[in-house]
């Protein structure tokens, strides 16, 4: 293949297309409200990966960002407040975590903490200003070990960009529920989710502010 | 029936959205174009000939809807393709190539985006462009020549 064609094909893997929205596949004629155009291709795996009873009947909207799905519902499913460590999983070495993620775990500047893995999700729990903060990283895309947030109708969900190619969602305000595979649902604190390259990042802290979350996220380097 | 349709189109949603984006150059317009195209495809499903490949058929509907939206919007935006941050940042040649591709005239940029960035077949590209399959080859060749000139 001539050099230019080959270069174009290589380029195909590196173009940052706008995130694919979640389309309404119930095709009875109706208009869908344009909302946040953030998405990822893992939707099909979700039904099998999670079982949250009694929430699906009142789903208002799905959002996908990398390996994380945000589901807005009228009524939150039953969940308890649990320590952030509930969903950490097993300890994992930095080398194994890097292998799992395809690159070293991206700690925020000045932060270092033990790593844990659970179904393809690598997490670190650390203290920020005396408050526990949980940072999780996972490969976006077809990884079945996706995370899910269930946000009530009154939860604030804001789309933003950390950088031109780093879409993000900030979830704050009213309580929302966090669901990870092999862990019980728990009430979640304020959360920033963003996508950078092939990885999805999730930063959660009960008293986390958007400004602080953005600082931590932008300083996260692998 | 709706479930079957959903299963049928789901594997093609991402490429449909990107095809629409290449035409509209606007993510929100592309989203609406695909959403409307899905409704039209559902209604037209009875006219789909069994045994024919589904993707070109769907892409033709998506592209047509996207073109209609762009005409209605009455604006022409440049094809704003961005590089994913890290890999290309380390390879200025590829960034330059992406810039050169984005700067091509619409007809040339579209055919190259379909063929090389989205990996569409000639038949799929023809469907998305609304031209005969034979035209794709010649258009691709001319577009590559223009890109070679601007990238050199």
PDB file of N, CA and C in Angstrom, chain B residues 53-113:
ATOM      1  N   UNK B  53     -26.559  -6.133   1.752  1.00  0.00           N
ATOM      2  CA  UNK B  53     -25.900  -5.679   2.991  1.00  0.00           C
ATOM      3  C   UNK B  53     -26.675  -4.527   3.636  1.00  0.00           C
ATOM      4  N   UNK B  54     -26.822  -4.597   4.934  1.00  0.00           N
ATOM      5  CA  UNK B  54     -27.658  -3.615   5.635  1.00  0.00           C
ATOM      6  C   UNK B  54     -26.946  -2.281   5.815  1.00  0.00           C
ATOM      7  N   UNK B  55     -25.640  -2.343   6.100  1.00  0.00           N
ATOM      8  CA  UNK B  55     -24.936  -1.111   6.481  1.00  0.00           C
ATOM      9  C   UNK B  55     -24.978  -0.025   5.397  1.00  0.00           C
ATOM     10  N   UNK B  56     -24.670  -0.368   4.111  1.00  0.00           N
ATOM     11  CA  UNK B  56     -24.765   0.702   3.100  1.00  0.00           C
ATOM     12  C   UNK B  56     -26.166   1.289   3.013  1.00  0.00           C
ATOM     13  N   UNK B  57     -27.149   0.434   3.169  1.00  0.00           N
ATOM     14  CA  UNK B  57     -28.541   0.915   3.110  1.00  0.00           C
ATOM     15  C   UNK B  57     -28.799   1.924   4.225  1.00  0.00           C
ATOM     16  N   UNK B  58     -28.367   1.570   5.424  1.00  0.00           N
ATOM     17  CA  UNK B  58     -28.578   2.473   6.560  1.00  0.00           C
ATOM     18  C   UNK B  58     -27.759   3.756   6.400  1.00  0.00           C
ATOM     19  N   UNK B  59     -26.508   3.598   5.966  1.00  0.00           N
ATOM     20  CA  UNK B  59     -25.642   4.778   5.823  1.00  0.00           C
ATOM     21  C   UNK B  59     -26.186   5.747   4.779  1.00  0.00           C
ATOM     22  N   UNK B  60     -26.815   5.203   3.746  1.00  0.00           N
ATOM     23  CA  UNK B  60     -27.398   6.080   2.722  1.00  0.00           C
ATOM     24  C   UNK B  60     -28.501   6.942   3.334  1.00  0.00           C
ATOM     25  N   UNK B  61     -29.309   6.325   4.202  1.00  0.00           N
ATOM     26  CA  UNK B  61     -30.393   7.079   4.852  1.00  0.00           C
ATOM     27  C   UNK B  61     -29.809   8.119   5.811  1.00  0.00           C
ATOM     28  N   UNK B  62     -28.811   7.701   6.567  1.00  0.00           N
ATOM     29  CA  UNK B  62     -28.172   8.613   7.522  1.00  0.00           C
ATOM     30  C   UNK B  62     -27.542   9.799   6.782  1.00  0.00           C
ATOM     31  N   UNK B  63     -26.799   9.494   5.736  1.00  0.00           N
ATOM     32  CA  UNK B  63     -26.100  10.557   5.007  1.00  0.00           C
ATOM     33  C   UNK B  63     -27.089  11.515   4.366  1.00  0.00           C
ATOM     34  N   UNK B  64     -28.177  10.961   3.845  1.00  0.00           N
ATOM     35  CA  UNK B  64     -29.194  11.813   3.230  1.00  0.00           C
ATOM     36  C   UNK B  64     -29.809  12.757   4.259  1.00  0.00           C
ATOM     37  N   UNK B  65     -30.089  12.214   5.420  1.00  0.00           N
ATOM     38  CA  UNK B  65     -30.665  13.032   6.491  1.00  0.00           C
ATOM     39  C   UNK B  65     -29.668  14.107   6.928  1.00  0.00           C
ATOM     40  N   UNK B  66     -28.415  13.724   7.025  1.00  0.00           N
ATOM     41  CA  UNK B  66     -27.381  14.686   7.432  1.00  0.00           C
ATOM     42  C   UNK B  66     -27.233  15.803   6.409  1.00  0.00           C
ATOM     43  N   UNK B  67     -27.281  15.438   5.135  1.00  0.00           N
ATOM     44  CA  UNK B  67     -27.171  16.468   4.084  1.00  0.00           C
ATOM     45  C   UNK B  67     -28.373  17.424   4.146  1.00  0.00           C
ATOM     46  N   UNK B  68     -29.547  16.854   4.381  1.00  0.00           N
ATOM     47  CA  UNK B  68     -30.731  17.715   4.505  1.00  0.00           C
ATOM     48  C   UNK B  68     -30.568  18.704   5.654  1.00  0.00           C
ATOM     49  N   UNK B  69     -30.052  18.205   6.752  1.00  0.00           N
ATOM     50  CA  UNK B  69     -29.872  19.078   7.923  1.00  0.00           C
ATOM     51  C   UNK B  69     -28.845  20.166   7.638  1.00  0.00           C
ATOM     52  N   UNK B  70     -27.793  19.771   6.959  1.00  0.00           N
ATOM     53  CA  UNK B  70     -26.766  20.773   6.662  1.00  0.00           C
ATOM     54  C   UNK B  70     -27.303  21.850   5.726  1.00  0.00           C
ATOM     55  N   UNK B  71     -28.096  21.404   4.749  1.00  0.00           N
ATOM     56  CA  UNK B  71     -28.697  22.386   3.830  1.00  0.00           C
ATOM     57  C   UNK B  71     -29.611  23.338   4.597  1.00  0.00           C
ATOM     58  N   UNK B  72     -30.401  22.760   5.513  1.00  0.00           N
ATOM     59  CA  UNK B  72     -31.323  23.594   6.300  1.00  0.00           C
ATOM     60  C   UNK B  72     -30.558  24.586   7.152  1.00  0.00           C
ATOM     61  N   UNK B  73     -29.449  24.107   7.717  1.00  0.00           N
ATOM     62  CA  UNK B  73     -28.657  24.979   8.590  1.00  0.00           C
ATOM     63  C   UNK B  73     -28.020  26.101   7.785  1.00  0.00           C
ATOM     64  N   UNK B  74     -27.789  25.845   6.493  1.00  0.00           N
ATOM     65  CA  UNK B  74     -27.255  26.877   5.614  1.00  0.00           C
ATOM     66  C   UNK B  74     -25.864  27.343   5.980  1.00  0.00           C
ATOM     67  N   UNK B  75     -25.087  26.468   6.544  1.00  0.00           N
ATOM     68  CA  UNK B  75     -23.729  26.902   6.892  1.00  0.00           C
ATOM     69  C   UNK B  75     -22.744  25.814   6.502  1.00  0.00           C
ATOM     70  N   UNK B  76     -21.549  26.218   6.286  1.00  0.00           N
ATOM     71  CA  UNK B  76     -20.499  25.282   5.921  1.00  0.00           C
ATOM     72  C   UNK B  76     -19.371  25.398   6.932  1.00  0.00           C
ATOM     73  N   UNK B  77     -19.243  24.398   7.738  1.00  0.00           N
ATOM     74  CA  UNK B  77     -18.147  24.404   8.703  1.00  0.00           C
ATOM     75  C   UNK B  77     -17.004  23.558   8.163  1.00  0.00           C
ATOM     76  N   UNK B  78     -15.812  23.837   8.636  1.00  0.00           N
ATOM     77  CA  UNK B  78     -14.684  23.002   8.259  1.00  0.00           C
ATOM     78  C   UNK B  78     -14.765  21.677   8.986  1.00  0.00           C
ATOM     79  N   UNK B  79     -14.142  20.675   8.421  1.00  0.00           N
ATOM     80  CA  UNK B  79     -14.138  19.363   9.073  1.00  0.00           C
ATOM     81  C   UNK B  79     -13.138  19.410  10.213  1.00  0.00           C
ATOM     82  N   UNK B  80     -13.656  19.520  11.423  1.00  0.00           N
ATOM     83  CA  UNK B  80     -12.777  19.704  12.580  1.00  0.00           C
ATOM     84  C   UNK B  80     -12.404  18.362  13.182  1.00  0.00           C
ATOM     85  N   UNK B  81     -11.482  17.684  12.558  1.00  0.00           N
ATOM     86  CA  UNK B  81     -11.012  16.419  13.122  1.00  0.00           C
ATOM     87  C   UNK B  81      -9.863  16.720  14.070  1.00  0.00           C
ATOM     88  N   UNK B  82      -9.981  16.167  15.254  1.00  0.00           N
ATOM     89  CA  UNK B  82      -8.933  16.401  16.247  1.00  0.00           C
ATOM     90  C   UNK B  82      -8.224  15.093  16.523  1.00  0.00           C
ATOM     91  N   UNK B  83      -6.980  15.231  16.905  1.00  0.00           N
ATOM     92  CA  UNK B  83      -6.227  14.032  17.242  1.00  0.00           C
ATOM     93  C   UNK B  83      -6.424  13.716  18.713  1.00  0.00           C
ATOM     94  N   UNK B  84      -6.554  12.433  19.013  1.00  0.00           N
ATOM     95  CA  UNK B  84      -6.560  12.026  20.416  1.00  0.00           C
ATOM     96  C   UNK B  84      -5.211  12.425  20.993  1.00  0.00           C
ATOM     97  N   UNK B  85      -5.220  12.891  22.196  1.00  0.00           N
ATOM     98  CA  UNK B  85      -4.109  13.642  22.753  1.00  0.00           C
ATOM     99  C   UNK B  85      -2.727  13.010  22.598  1.00  0.00           C
ATOM    100  N   UNK B  86      -2.514  11.883  23.195  1.00  0.00           N
ATOM    101  CA  UNK B  86      -1.140  11.485  23.422  1.00  0.00           C
ATOM    102  C   UNK B  86      -0.381  10.950  22.205  1.00  0.00           C
ATOM    103  N   UNK B  87      -0.966   9.958  21.490  1.00  0.00           N
ATOM    104  CA  UNK B  87      -0.137   9.362  20.456  1.00  0.00           C
ATOM    105  C   UNK B  87       0.297  10.360  19.388  1.00  0.00           C
ATOM    106  N   UNK B  88      -0.642  11.187  18.946  1.00  0.00           N
ATOM    107  CA  UNK B  88      -0.312  12.086  17.854  1.00  0.00           C
ATOM    108  C   UNK B  88       0.600  13.218  18.319  1.00  0.00           C
ATOM    109  N   UNK B  89       0.453  13.602  19.575  1.00  0.00           N
ATOM    110  CA  UNK B  89       1.306  14.663  20.092  1.00  0.00           C
ATOM    111  C   UNK B  89       2.773  14.302  19.947  1.00  0.00           C
ATOM    112  N   UNK B  90       3.029  13.011  20.002  1.00  0.00           N
ATOM    113  CA  UNK B  90       4.420  12.566  19.869  1.00  0.00           C
ATOM    114  C   UNK B  90       4.818  12.414  18.410  1.00  0.00           C
ATOM    115  N   UNK B  91       3.857  12.602  17.510  1.00  0.00           N
ATOM    116  CA  UNK B  91       4.154  12.366  16.101  1.00  0.00           C
ATOM    117  C   UNK B  91       3.647  13.537  15.277  1.00  0.00           C
ATOM    118  N   UNK B  92       4.445  14.590  15.198  1.00  0.00           N
ATOM    119  CA  UNK B  92       3.997  15.788  14.501  1.00  0.00           C
ATOM    120  C   UNK B  92       3.612  15.535  13.053  1.00  0.00           C
ATOM    121  N   UNK B  93       4.209  14.521  12.408  1.00  0.00           N
ATOM    122  CA  UNK B  93       3.858  14.229  11.020  1.00  0.00           C
ATOM    123  C   UNK B  93       2.396  13.852  10.892  1.00  0.00           C
ATOM    124  N   UNK B  94       1.925  13.077  11.851  1.00  0.00           N
ATOM    125  CA  UNK B  94       0.527  12.651  11.786  1.00  0.00           C
ATOM    126  C   UNK B  94      -0.412  13.804  12.079  1.00  0.00           C
ATOM    127  N   UNK B  95      -0.011  14.667  12.981  1.00  0.00           N
ATOM    128  CA  UNK B  95      -0.836  15.839  13.254  1.00  0.00           C
ATOM    129  C   UNK B  95      -0.930  16.704  11.988  1.00  0.00           C
ATOM    130  N   UNK B  96       0.201  16.850  11.311  1.00  0.00           N
ATOM    131  CA  UNK B  96       0.197  17.644  10.080  1.00  0.00           C
ATOM    132  C   UNK B  96      -0.680  16.995   9.020  1.00  0.00           C
ATOM    133  N   UNK B  97      -0.632  15.681   8.964  1.00  0.00           N
ATOM    134  CA  UNK B  97      -1.459  14.974   7.992  1.00  0.00           C
ATOM    135  C   UNK B  97      -2.950  15.184   8.295  1.00  0.00           C
ATOM    136  N   UNK B  98      -3.277  15.126   9.569  1.00  0.00           N
ATOM    137  CA  UNK B  98      -4.679  15.336   9.966  1.00  0.00           C
ATOM    138  C   UNK B  98      -5.118  16.754   9.620  1.00  0.00           C
ATOM    139  N   UNK B  99      -4.244  17.716   9.882  1.00  0.00           N
ATOM    140  CA  UNK B  99      -4.566  19.100   9.537  1.00  0.00           C
ATOM    141  C   UNK B  99      -4.762  19.256   8.030  1.00  0.00           C
ATOM    142  N   UNK B 100      -3.870  18.614   7.266  1.00  0.00           N
ATOM    143  CA  UNK B 100      -3.960  18.714   5.807  1.00  0.00           C
ATOM    144  C   UNK B 100      -5.256  18.086   5.308  1.00  0.00           C
ATOM    145  N   UNK B 101      -5.625  16.969   5.895  1.00  0.00           N
ATOM    146  CA  UNK B 101      -6.869  16.304   5.505  1.00  0.00           C
ATOM    147  C   UNK B 101      -8.075  17.188   5.839  1.00  0.00           C
ATOM    148  N   UNK B 102      -8.051  17.763   7.019  1.00  0.00           N
ATOM    149  CA  UNK B 102      -9.174  18.603   7.434  1.00  0.00           C
ATOM    150  C   UNK B 102      -9.318  19.829   6.546  1.00  0.00           C
ATOM    151  N   UNK B 103      -8.199  20.271   5.980  1.00  0.00           N
ATOM    152  CA  UNK B 103      -8.223  21.490   5.167  1.00  0.00           C
ATOM    153  C   UNK B 103      -8.611  21.240   3.716  1.00  0.00           C
ATOM    154  N   UNK B 104      -8.751  19.980   3.327  1.00  0.00           N
ATOM    155  CA  UNK B 104      -9.118  19.682   1.929  1.00  0.00           C
ATOM    156  C   UNK B 104     -10.531  20.168   1.640  1.00  0.00           C
ATOM    157  N   UNK B 105     -10.840  20.402   0.360  1.00  0.00           N
ATOM    158  CA  UNK B 105     -12.229  20.703   0.003  1.00  0.00           C
ATOM    159  C   UNK B 105     -13.142  19.566   0.454  1.00  0.00           C
ATOM    160  N   UNK B 106     -14.386  19.905   0.671  1.00  0.00           N
ATOM    161  CA  UNK B 106     -15.316  18.958   1.293  1.00  0.00           C
ATOM    162  C   UNK B 106     -15.372  17.606   0.579  1.00  0.00           C
ATOM    163  N   UNK B 107     -15.472  17.638  -0.736  1.00  0.00           N
ATOM    164  CA  UNK B 107     -15.633  16.380  -1.465  1.00  0.00           C
ATOM    165  C   UNK B 107     -14.436  15.460  -1.239  1.00  0.00           C
ATOM    166  N   UNK B 108     -13.260  16.050  -1.250  1.00  0.00           N
ATOM    167  CA  UNK B 108     -12.038  15.251  -1.077  1.00  0.00           C
ATOM    168  C   UNK B 108     -11.900  14.783   0.373  1.00  0.00           C
ATOM    169  N   UNK B 109     -12.155  15.675   1.310  1.00  0.00           N
ATOM    170  CA  UNK B 109     -12.016  15.301   2.719  1.00  0.00           C
ATOM    171  C   UNK B 109     -12.999  14.192   3.083  1.00  0.00           C
ATOM    172  N   UNK B 110     -14.214  14.296   2.551  1.00  0.00           N
ATOM    173  CA  UNK B 110     -15.235  13.308   2.911  1.00  0.00           C
ATOM    174  C   UNK B 110     -14.861  11.917   2.425  1.00  0.00           C
ATOM    175  N   UNK B 111     -14.455  11.830   1.168  1.00  0.00           N
ATOM    176  CA  UNK B 111     -14.184  10.490   0.632  1.00  0.00           C
ATOM    177  C   UNK B 111     -12.989   9.851   1.354  1.00  0.00           C
ATOM    178  N   UNK B 112     -12.003  10.673   1.701  1.00  0.00           N
ATOM    179  CA  UNK B 112     -10.850  10.112   2.421  1.00  0.00           C
ATOM    180  C   UNK B 112     -11.218   9.753   3.859  1.00  0.00           C
ATOM    181  N   UNK B 113     -12.053  10.573   4.477  1.00  0.00           N
ATOM    182  CA  UNK B 113     -12.490  10.257   5.844  1.00  0.00           C
ATOM    183  C   UNK B 113     -13.267   8.947   5.855  1.00  0.00           C
TER     184      UNK B 113
END
